[in-house]
Amino acid sequence: MPVAGALGIEAVAMTKRFGDFVALDDVSLKVAAGSFHALLGENGAGKSTLVKCIMGYYRPDQGAVIVGDRERSIDNPRAAHALGLGMVYQHFTLVPAMTVAENLVLARAELPAIVDWRRESEALEGFLARMPFRVPLDVKVSALSAGERQKCEILKQLYLERRLLILDEPTSVLTPPEADEMLGLLRGLSDRGEITVLMITHKFREVMAFADEVTILRRGRLAAQGKVADLTPDDMARSMIGAEELTAAPARLDRRGEARLEIRHLAALDDGGQPAVRDLSLSVHAGEIVGVAGVSGNGQRELVEVLAGQREASAGEIRIGGEAYHATRDEMRRHKFSCLPEEPLRNACVGRMSVAENLAFREFDRPPFAFGGVWLRKSRFREEAEGKIRRYRIKTRSPETPVGMLSGGNVQRTVLARELGERVEVMISANPCFGLDFSAVAQIHAEIIAARNRGAAVLLVSGDLDEILEIADRIVVMFNGRLVHETPAGRADLVEIGRHMAGH
Amino acid sequence: MAVAAAAGTALGWWGVPLGVVAGAVRVSTPFLFVSLGECLTERSGRINLGLEGTLVMGAMTGYGVSYLTGSPWLGVLAAGLVGAVFGATHAAFCSLPRVNDIAIGIALMLFGIGLAFYIGKPLIEPQAAMLPSINLGWWSSVPPLRDALRVNVLFLIGVVLAPALVWGLKNTRWGLILRTAGESADAALALGYSVNLIRLGATMAGGFLAGIGGSFLSLYYPGSWNERLSSGQGITAVALVIFARWDPMLCFWASILFGGAGAFGPALQSVGVTEGYYLFNAAPYILTLLIMIITCSPRRTLTGAPAELSITRS
Ligand SMILES: Nc1ncnc2c1ncn2[C@@H]1O[C@H](COP(=O)(O)OP(=O)(O)OP(=O)(O)O)[C@@H](O)[C@H]1O
Ligand SMILES: [Mg+2]
């Protein structure tokens, strides 16, 4: 075990290629011991690739890593762990089917041949008692909410006594208060010289509030580096996107029409068979965005899944344009229904199929993509895909690249391009900006508002209250499977909403 | 069948449950070993459909080695080792990029069966030393009862092995690492384990057990080597794993159930019921279907399925 205390790290002239694509081009990064360093960049800029090279998850084509004051060759994550480096990955790496305790013990470097669970539990309880937040030990990770999982990931790193912690977008699944609590804790640890933190994020607010220094990447190259105190969010934004223009949101038109999507007394069960959505009624009008606020894990996921046809309702009904709706493919097409689900790589894409194929899912079996309902025209797929890739600025090497190889943000854009590609009349969108950089967020918000202005009924489910306040016309709060509060966005009272989100 | 027929005369209808119990123990043993092996392999995130081939190879090897050395236990060991080699071959092919484990499994199944028939030709005639059994019915004077309680040693090993695997998957380093590879390859990688290496180990262990299951066929019951030895027990056992929700203990009960249902037809026949004989032979399959229908629900996802299996992975 390494001695305690924060560890400095330096990556020198890192280059990483995937085939002939250069994901990282001669990037250097220095993180002083005990500092809190932020790494910024657009989706696909190479942030995750850089830290994965440092952790030995990828092998860089060129470059070196200096840990403390010695150059080290880190061939795999175990070598990095042995040096005291730890990482929380962008996609969760807890094992969902195992309990929290199993996950924590599993991560230890010297896992005993036979695990004495009584002793381990006692040790874990002792450790948790010293921590500012808790997670239940005997619950399977799959039963935890996203926020709890992220806490668990961080607790795991602290439990392993890491001296340098790399976090890849740790707050994208947390509510702002949760994020502040967690980052405050990490900041405290780095102030006391116990750990060094290197954090990837898309949120300037967090950089300004918690980081000492910042490094900004653009298209695989180093774009800027410096002390946070010397920079403004505007400076950082400019370094991130260079000369690119931000998409401006269109002005809101008042086009509120008849009730388009009506949900009546809907109930649904979660994977374990427990009630998740209870007697929920809501209607969304044409030309209106209704924002569903709430802490994640209060039934939002199940609600979206029922609307998307991925889960059966146990009671109640859904009507669109006055007709009963059962989420069949045919009805979706007829009502111009589209859906941007959570975790798009899992819920709305086939990772091993190409970008072009994923873009064509809604329409692949109809003209002009197919004739006679059987033959598919690959060339039309490609043309169509190229157009969407350009319009939605999807960073992919070619339309034939498997979607699973895109960076997190670009997977999201791919789904958005498909779902917004045609004229939509009803749109369900769950955390559409999860993990997106600010230029992509601006673009997606603009597209959603544009769809609303064209008369679409939009249901926006989001854990990010700021997002809801920004684009929704009407806000409802979901707690424990029910809608507990409703207010027009113009007259929204933050304190009131916060109180309802917490269930008071 | 001669013994069972005797039961019919001495015990009347009591012969049926006795026959079912004795049959359950006898017939379930190969199911038990193959399904426990496949359970291990699948918990590591890979499906080895080649176990039918491994089973037949194990039967042939066990018989041959027992014949040559005079020791059936050496035969069992050799069968296990050949199974492990088959497992290693499967794992080696699967660790290549863009290779599908199911396709490789089918190829290895056909290869194993073909190879066993080819090498095993000269073994059809000679008589090899058989595996011993333990007589748990010594206290009884009723011959059919004594016969039903004559239990083979491999079955007893299986009885111990199933709970041992349950315990091991939960409480040992190897168990935890194996489950991690099966539930989330990403998590295993992030922890710094080689997923391919873990799956190699699990597939070899699975092959070892399947090989032993095969040696039971040739060295105990039916107890000879010929080309009609296996009637798809290997494939059935793979299906049993799904049925048993990837739990070794449930694999045990499922094997018993399957063995017992398989013995139902012959047991009935032995007491003179011959009508609908073929229908009763289908009992195991009807039973499986029924249980599947009762326990499955479209509202819940298949619980227990390792998330990395190529059939469940999304
Ligand atoms: N395994 C891989 N194979 C091929 N290309 C890859 C692979 N991993 C990443 N890339 C490509 O490298 C580029 C950088 O990806 P990376 O994941 O580092 O982006 P990022 O900065 O973390 O973006 P995001 O904010 O969206 O997470 C992307 O264009 C991506 O498509
Ligand atoms: Mg990333």
GROMACS .gro file of C-alpha atoms in nm, chain A residues 145-475:
model
  331
  145SER     CA    1  -3.105   0.546  -0.774
  146ALA     CA    2  -2.849   0.710  -0.999
  147GLY     CA    3  -2.749   0.955  -0.726
  148GLU     CA    4  -2.696   0.678  -0.473
  149ARG     CA    5  -2.489   0.483  -0.724
  150GLN     CA    6  -2.263   0.776  -0.783
  151LYS     CA    7  -2.218   0.821  -0.408
  152CYS     CA    8  -2.136   0.455  -0.391
  153GLU     CA    9  -1.871   0.489  -0.664
  154ILE     CA   10  -1.704   0.769  -0.473
  155LEU     CA   11  -1.728   0.592  -0.139
  156LYS     CA   12  -1.561   0.297  -0.306
  157GLN     CA   13  -1.263   0.509  -0.407
  158LEU     CA   14  -1.234   0.658  -0.060
  159TYR     CA   15  -1.263   0.313   0.095
  160LEU     CA   16  -0.969   0.204  -0.120
  161GLU     CA   17  -0.765   0.498   0.016
  162ARG     CA   18  -0.677   0.646  -0.320
  163ARG     CA   19  -0.436   0.939  -0.323
  164LEU     CA   20  -0.543   1.075  -0.659
  165LEU     CA   21  -0.900   1.054  -0.776
  166ILE     CA   22  -1.009   1.095  -1.137
  167LEU     CA   23  -1.380   1.160  -1.187
  168ASP     CA   24  -1.538   1.143  -1.531
  169GLU     CA   25  -1.853   1.360  -1.521
  170PRO     CA   26  -1.941   1.258  -1.166
  171THR     CA   27  -2.227   1.503  -1.129
  172SER     CA   28  -2.424   1.455  -1.449
  173VAL     CA   29  -2.666   1.220  -1.270
  174LEU     CA   30  -2.691   1.422  -0.950
  175THR     CA   31  -2.923   1.704  -0.855
  176PRO     CA   32  -2.741   2.033  -0.793
  177PRO     CA   33  -2.762   2.004  -0.411
  178GLU     CA   34  -2.634   1.646  -0.428
  179ALA     CA   35  -2.352   1.754  -0.657
  180ASP     CA   36  -2.254   2.038  -0.422
  181GLU     CA   37  -2.253   1.807  -0.124
  182MET     CA   38  -2.029   1.558  -0.299
  183LEU     CA   39  -1.790   1.807  -0.453
  184GLY     CA   40  -1.770   1.994  -0.121
  185LEU     CA   41  -1.661   1.673   0.044
  186LEU     CA   42  -1.393   1.609  -0.218
  187ARG     CA   43  -1.279   1.969  -0.196
  188GLY     CA   44  -1.242   1.932   0.180
  189LEU     CA   45  -1.029   1.620   0.137
  190SER     CA   46  -0.802   1.793  -0.114
  191ASP     CA   47  -0.772   2.102   0.108
  192ARG     CA   48  -0.653   1.879   0.387
  193GLY     CA   49  -0.393   1.731   0.153
  194GLU     CA   50  -0.542   1.382   0.161
  195ILE     CA   51  -0.624   1.348  -0.207
  196THR     CA   52  -0.574   1.517  -0.541
  197VAL     CA   53  -0.881   1.547  -0.763
  198LEU     CA   54  -0.895   1.554  -1.142
  199MET     CA   55  -1.255   1.603  -1.255
  200ILE     CA   56  -1.409   1.603  -1.601
  201THR     CA   57  -1.724   1.811  -1.617
  202HIS     CA   58  -1.946   2.014  -1.848
  203LYS     CA   59  -2.067   2.250  -1.579
  204PHE     CA   60  -1.888   2.582  -1.544
  205ARG     CA   61  -2.063   2.646  -1.216
  206GLU     CA   62  -1.884   2.351  -1.061
  207VAL     CA   63  -1.550   2.455  -1.208
  208MET     CA   64  -1.585   2.807  -1.071
  209ALA     CA   65  -1.697   2.689  -0.727
  210PHE     CA   66  -1.464   2.399  -0.661
  211ALA     CA   67  -1.160   2.382  -0.892
  212ASP     CA   68  -0.818   2.545  -0.855
  213GLU     CA   69  -0.697   2.488  -1.206
  214VAL     CA   70  -0.848   2.395  -1.539
  215THR     CA   71  -0.733   2.226  -1.859
  216ILE     CA   72  -0.941   2.258  -2.174
  217LEU     CA   73  -0.928   2.019  -2.470
  218ARG     CA   74  -1.061   2.075  -2.818
  219ARG     CA   75  -1.073   1.806  -3.088
  220GLY     CA   76  -0.802   1.605  -2.919
  221ARG     CA   77  -0.564   1.897  -2.869
  222LEU     CA   78  -0.477   2.113  -2.572
  223ALA     CA   79  -0.676   2.438  -2.609
  224ALA     CA   80  -0.608   2.620  -2.283
  225GLN     CA   81  -0.474   2.571  -1.935
  226GLY     CA   82  -0.467   2.795  -1.630
  227LYS     CA   83  -0.587   2.899  -1.287
  228VAL     CA   84  -0.964   2.915  -1.247
  229ALA     CA   85  -0.927   3.246  -1.062
  230ASP     CA   86  -0.789   3.406  -1.379
  231LEU     CA   87  -1.069   3.286  -1.607
  232THR     CA   88  -1.436   3.357  -1.662
  233PRO     CA   89  -1.689   3.103  -1.788
  234ASP     CA   90  -1.693   3.293  -2.116
  235ASP     CA   91  -1.318   3.251  -2.160
  236MET     CA   92  -1.356   2.880  -2.099
  237ALA     CA   93  -1.650   2.847  -2.336
  238ARG     CA   94  -1.458   3.019  -2.611
  239SER     CA   95  -1.159   2.789  -2.567
  240MET     CA   96  -1.388   2.489  -2.580
  241ILE     CA   97  -1.572   2.561  -2.902
  242GLY     CA   98  -1.328   2.788  -3.085
  243ALA     CA   99  -1.496   2.977  -3.364
  244GLU     CA  100  -1.815   2.768  -3.368
  245GLU     CA  101  -2.144   2.950  -3.316
  246LEU     CA  102  -2.386   2.854  -3.043
  247THR     CA  103  -2.736   2.765  -3.152
  248ALA     CA  104  -2.970   3.039  -3.034
  249ALA     CA  105  -3.304   2.925  -2.896
  250PRO     CA  106  -3.597   3.047  -3.109
  251ALA     CA  107  -3.841   3.291  -2.950
  252ARG     CA  108  -4.138   3.122  -2.785
  253LEU     CA  109  -4.456   3.149  -2.983
  254ASP     CA  110  -4.785   3.122  -2.803
  255ARG     CA  111  -4.944   2.831  -2.985
  256ARG     CA  112  -5.101   2.641  -2.701
  257GLY     CA  113  -5.370   2.421  -2.850
  258GLU     CA  114  -5.592   2.132  -2.747
  259ALA     CA  115  -5.484   1.860  -2.503
  260ARG     CA  116  -5.271   1.625  -2.716
  261LEU     CA  117  -5.126   1.374  -2.469
  262GLU     CA  118  -5.353   1.265  -2.186
  263ILE     CA  119  -5.245   1.030  -1.912
  264ARG     CA  120  -5.527   0.906  -1.690
  265HIS     CA  121  -5.484   0.728  -1.358
  266LEU     CA  122  -5.172   0.555  -1.479
  267ALA     CA  123  -4.994   0.302  -1.258
  268ALA     CA  124  -4.688   0.089  -1.328
  269LEU     CA  125  -4.461  -0.151  -1.142
  270ASP     CA  126  -4.082  -0.145  -1.128
  271ASP     CA  127  -3.855  -0.441  -1.216
  272GLY     CA  128  -3.903  -0.588  -0.872
  273GLY     CA  129  -4.282  -0.579  -0.905
  274GLN     CA  130  -4.325  -0.287  -0.661
  275PRO     CA  131  -4.550   0.008  -0.750
  276ALA     CA  132  -4.341   0.282  -0.911
  277VAL     CA  133  -4.601   0.503  -1.075
  278ARG     CA  134  -4.921   0.555  -0.876
  279ASP     CA  135  -5.248   0.693  -1.006
  280LEU     CA  136  -5.083   0.956  -1.220
  281SER     CA  137  -5.291   1.190  -1.433
  282LEU     CA  138  -5.149   1.460  -1.655
  283SER     CA  139  -5.232   1.622  -1.984
  284VAL     CA  140  -4.993   1.798  -2.218
  285HIS     CA  141  -5.131   2.040  -2.473
  286ALA     CA  142  -5.015   2.102  -2.825
  287GLY     CA  143  -4.750   2.374  -2.828
  288GLU     CA  144  -4.663   2.323  -2.465
  289ILE     CA  145  -4.361   2.189  -2.278
  290VAL     CA  146  -4.449   2.027  -1.945
  291GLY     CA  147  -4.147   1.968  -1.723
  292VAL     CA  148  -4.157   1.679  -1.474
  293ALA     CA  149  -3.920   1.769  -1.191
  294GLY     CA  150  -3.816   1.534  -0.913
  295VAL     CA  151  -3.526   1.351  -0.757
  296SER     CA  152  -3.439   1.053  -0.975
  297GLY     CA  153  -3.584   0.724  -0.857
  298ASN     CA  154  -3.934   0.853  -0.792
  299GLY     CA  155  -4.093   0.666  -1.079
  300GLN     CA  156  -3.982   0.890  -1.365
  301ARG     CA  157  -3.796   0.611  -1.541
  302GLU     CA  158  -4.095   0.377  -1.525
  303LEU     CA  159  -4.327   0.652  -1.647
  304VAL     CA  160  -4.111   0.716  -1.950
  305GLU     CA  161  -4.080   0.345  -2.019
  306VAL     CA  162  -4.457   0.302  -2.018
  307LEU     CA  163  -4.495   0.591  -2.261
  308ALA     CA  164  -4.220   0.448  -2.481
  309GLY     CA  165  -4.384   0.105  -2.485
  310GLN     CA  166  -4.100  -0.060  -2.293
  311ARG     CA  167  -4.308  -0.136  -1.988
  312GLU     CA  168  -4.670  -0.238  -1.939
  313ALA     CA  169  -4.896  -0.015  -1.737
  314SER     CA  170  -5.067  -0.197  -1.452
  315ALA     CA  171  -5.365   0.039  -1.457
  316GLY     CA  172  -5.491   0.352  -1.625
  317GLU     CA  173  -5.482   0.468  -1.983
  318ILE     CA  174  -5.296   0.692  -2.220
  319ARG     CA  175  -5.472   0.887  -2.496
  320ILE     CA  176  -5.319   1.079  -2.778
  321GLY     CA  177  -5.532   1.318  -2.978
  322GLY     CA  178  -5.835   1.162  -2.814
  323GLU     CA  179  -5.754   0.806  -2.919
  324ALA     CA  180  -5.635   0.530  -2.686
  325TYR     CA  181  -5.263   0.473  -2.724
  326HIS     CA  182  -5.075   0.147  -2.662
  327ALA     CA  183  -4.728   0.242  -2.786
  328THR     CA  184  -4.733   0.020  -3.094
  329ARG     CA  185  -4.502   0.114  -3.376
  330ASP     CA  186  -4.798   0.190  -3.595
  331GLU     CA  187  -4.957   0.428  -3.345
  332MET     CA  188  -4.626   0.602  -3.289
  333ARG     CA  189  -4.599   0.668  -3.658
  334ARG     CA  190  -4.960   0.780  -3.690
  335HIS     CA  191  -4.943   1.021  -3.397
  336LYS     CA  192  -4.590   1.139  -3.488
  337PHE     CA  193  -4.473   1.028  -3.147
  338SER     CA  194  -4.106   1.043  -3.058
  339CYS     CA  195  -3.908   0.956  -2.752
  340LEU     CA  196  -3.564   1.040  -2.617
  341PRO     CA  197  -3.515   0.796  -2.331
  342GLU     CA  198  -3.259   0.797  -2.053
  343GLU     CA  199  -2.927   0.620  -2.110
  344PRO     CA  200  -2.973   0.624  -2.486
  345LEU     CA  201  -2.694   0.377  -2.551
  346ARG     CA  202  -2.891   0.118  -2.359
  347ASN     CA  203  -3.248   0.220  -2.428
  348ALA     CA  204  -3.254   0.364  -2.776
  349CYS     CA  205  -2.956   0.233  -2.972
  350VAL     CA  206  -2.798  -0.091  -3.075
  351GLY     CA  207  -2.436  -0.028  -2.981
  352ARG     CA  208  -2.287  -0.265  -3.232
  353MET     CA  209  -2.487  -0.133  -3.526
  354SER     CA  210  -2.368   0.164  -3.726
  355VAL     CA  211  -2.467   0.527  -3.682
  356ALA     CA  212  -2.652   0.517  -4.015
  357GLU     CA  213  -2.851   0.209  -3.915
  358ASN     CA  214  -2.935   0.354  -3.575
  359LEU     CA  215  -3.051   0.675  -3.740
  360ALA     CA  216  -3.286   0.478  -3.964
  361PHE     CA  217  -3.465   0.272  -3.697
  362ARG     CA  218  -3.793   0.458  -3.722
  363GLU     CA  219  -3.820   0.449  -4.098
  364PHE     CA  220  -3.599   0.170  -4.229
  365ASP     CA  221  -3.883  -0.047  -4.353
  366ARG     CA  222  -4.074   0.213  -4.548
  367PRO     CA  223  -4.006   0.400  -4.869
  368PRO     CA  224  -3.770   0.554  -4.966
  369PHE     CA  225  -3.547   0.329  -4.753
  370ALA     CA  226  -3.713   0.009  -4.856
  371PHE     CA  227  -3.921  -0.112  -5.144
  372GLY     CA  228  -4.177  -0.384  -5.132
  373GLY     CA  229  -4.140  -0.378  -4.755
  374VAL     CA  230  -3.849  -0.618  -4.782
  375TRP     CA  231  -3.552  -0.480  -4.969
  376LEU     CA  232  -3.350  -0.213  -4.794
  377ARG     CA  233  -3.160   0.053  -4.982
  378LYS     CA  234  -2.833   0.102  -4.802
  379SER     CA  235  -2.734   0.398  -5.015
  380ARG     CA  236  -3.040   0.594  -4.904
  381PHE     CA  237  -2.954   0.518  -4.541
  382ARG     CA  238  -2.614   0.663  -4.595
  383GLU     CA  239  -2.732   0.983  -4.765
  384GLU     CA  240  -2.994   1.042  -4.501
  385ALA     CA  241  -2.743   0.973  -4.224
  386GLU     CA  242  -2.486   1.211  -4.369
  387GLY     CA  243  -2.744   1.489  -4.366
  388LYS     CA  244  -2.839   1.427  -4.005
  389ILE     CA  245  -2.479   1.395  -3.896
  390ARG     CA  246  -2.407   1.736  -4.042
  391ARG     CA  247  -2.721   1.902  -3.912
  392TYR     CA  248  -2.687   1.770  -3.557
  393ARG     CA  249  -2.305   1.791  -3.556
  394ILE     CA  250  -2.256   1.428  -3.459
  395LYS     CA  251  -1.885   1.365  -3.426
  396THR     CA  252  -1.834   1.029  -3.588
  397ARG     CA  253  -1.567   0.908  -3.823
  398SER     CA  254  -1.818   0.782  -4.076
  399PRO     CA  255  -2.185   0.680  -4.093
  400GLU     CA  256  -2.065   0.319  -4.071
  401THR     CA  257  -1.896   0.356  -3.730
  402PRO     CA  258  -2.075   0.153  -3.460
  403VAL     CA  259  -2.270   0.383  -3.230
  404GLY     CA  260  -2.111   0.223  -2.923
  405MET     CA  261  -1.776   0.376  -3.020
  406LEU     CA  262  -1.896   0.736  -3.013
  407SER     CA  263  -1.832   0.953  -2.711
  408GLY     CA  264  -2.120   0.974  -2.461
  409GLY     CA  265  -2.248   1.306  -2.588
  410ASN     CA  266  -2.250   1.201  -2.950
  411VAL     CA  267  -2.460   0.892  -2.880
  412GLN     CA  268  -2.715   1.134  -2.737
  413ARG     CA  269  -2.705   1.352  -3.047
  414THR     CA  270  -2.755   1.048  -3.269
  415VAL     CA  271  -3.076   0.955  -3.089
  416LEU     CA  272  -3.192   1.315  -3.096
  417ALA     CA  273  -3.128   1.338  -3.468
  418ARG     CA  274  -3.341   1.031  -3.525
  419GLU     CA  275  -3.623   1.131  -3.295
  420LEU     CA  276  -3.645   1.493  -3.409
  421GLY     CA  277  -3.564   1.418  -3.768
  422GLU     CA  278  -3.925   1.399  -3.879
  423ARG     CA  279  -4.214   1.622  -3.781
  424VAL     CA  280  -4.315   1.537  -3.426
  425GLU     CA  281  -4.647   1.599  -3.257
  426VAL     CA  282  -4.586   1.430  -2.924
  427MET     CA  283  -4.242   1.413  -2.774
  428ILE     CA  284  -4.125   1.246  -2.455
  429SER     CA  285  -3.780   1.341  -2.345
  430ALA     CA  286  -3.597   1.211  -2.038
  431ASN     CA  287  -3.284   1.390  -1.923
  432PRO     CA  288  -3.206   1.483  -2.283
  433CYS     CA  289  -2.892   1.675  -2.190
  434PHE     CA  290  -2.738   1.420  -1.956
  435GLY     CA  291  -2.363   1.443  -2.018
  436LEU     CA  292  -2.378   1.697  -2.300
  437ASP     CA  293  -2.149   1.995  -2.340
  438PHE     CA  294  -2.299   2.342  -2.331
  439SER     CA  295  -2.308   2.390  -2.707
  440ALA     CA  296  -2.496   2.064  -2.747
  441VAL     CA  297  -2.731   2.162  -2.463
  442ALA     CA  298  -2.804   2.490  -2.636
  443GLN     CA  299  -2.871   2.304  -2.959
  444ILE     CA  300  -3.102   2.048  -2.801
  445HIS     CA  301  -3.298   2.307  -2.606
  446ALA     CA  302  -3.337   2.506  -2.925
  447GLU     CA  303  -3.463   2.196  -3.112
  448ILE     CA  304  -3.712   2.114  -2.837
  449ILE     CA  305  -3.845   2.469  -2.829
  450ALA     CA  306  -3.865   2.471  -3.209
  451ALA     CA  307  -4.069   2.150  -3.200
  452ARG     CA  308  -4.299   2.311  -2.943
  453ASN     CA  309  -4.339   2.618  -3.157
  454ARG     CA  310  -4.442   2.392  -3.444
  455GLY     CA  311  -4.720   2.265  -3.221
  456ALA     CA  312  -4.573   1.956  -3.058
  457ALA     CA  313  -4.677   1.850  -2.708
  458VAL     CA  314  -4.355   1.794  -2.516
  459LEU     CA  315  -4.316   1.605  -2.189
  460LEU     CA  316  -3.972   1.678  -2.046
  461VAL     CA  317  -3.862   1.459  -1.755
  462SER     CA  318  -3.544   1.587  -1.602
  463GLY     CA  319  -3.344   1.562  -1.282
  464ASP     CA  320  -3.194   1.900  -1.362
  465LEU     CA  321  -3.427   2.165  -1.226
  466ASP     CA  322  -3.240   2.445  -1.403
  467GLU     CA  323  -3.314   2.282  -1.735
  468ILE     CA  324  -3.684   2.256  -1.656
  469LEU     CA  325  -3.701   2.616  -1.537
  470GLU     CA  326  -3.532   2.724  -1.857
  471ILE     CA  327  -3.750   2.561  -2.117
  472ALA     CA  328  -4.076   2.434  -1.963
  473ASP     CA  329  -4.408   2.620  -1.985
  474ARG     CA  330  -4.559   2.432  -1.694
  475ILE     CA  331  -4.386   2.240  -1.414
   0.00000   0.00000   0.00000
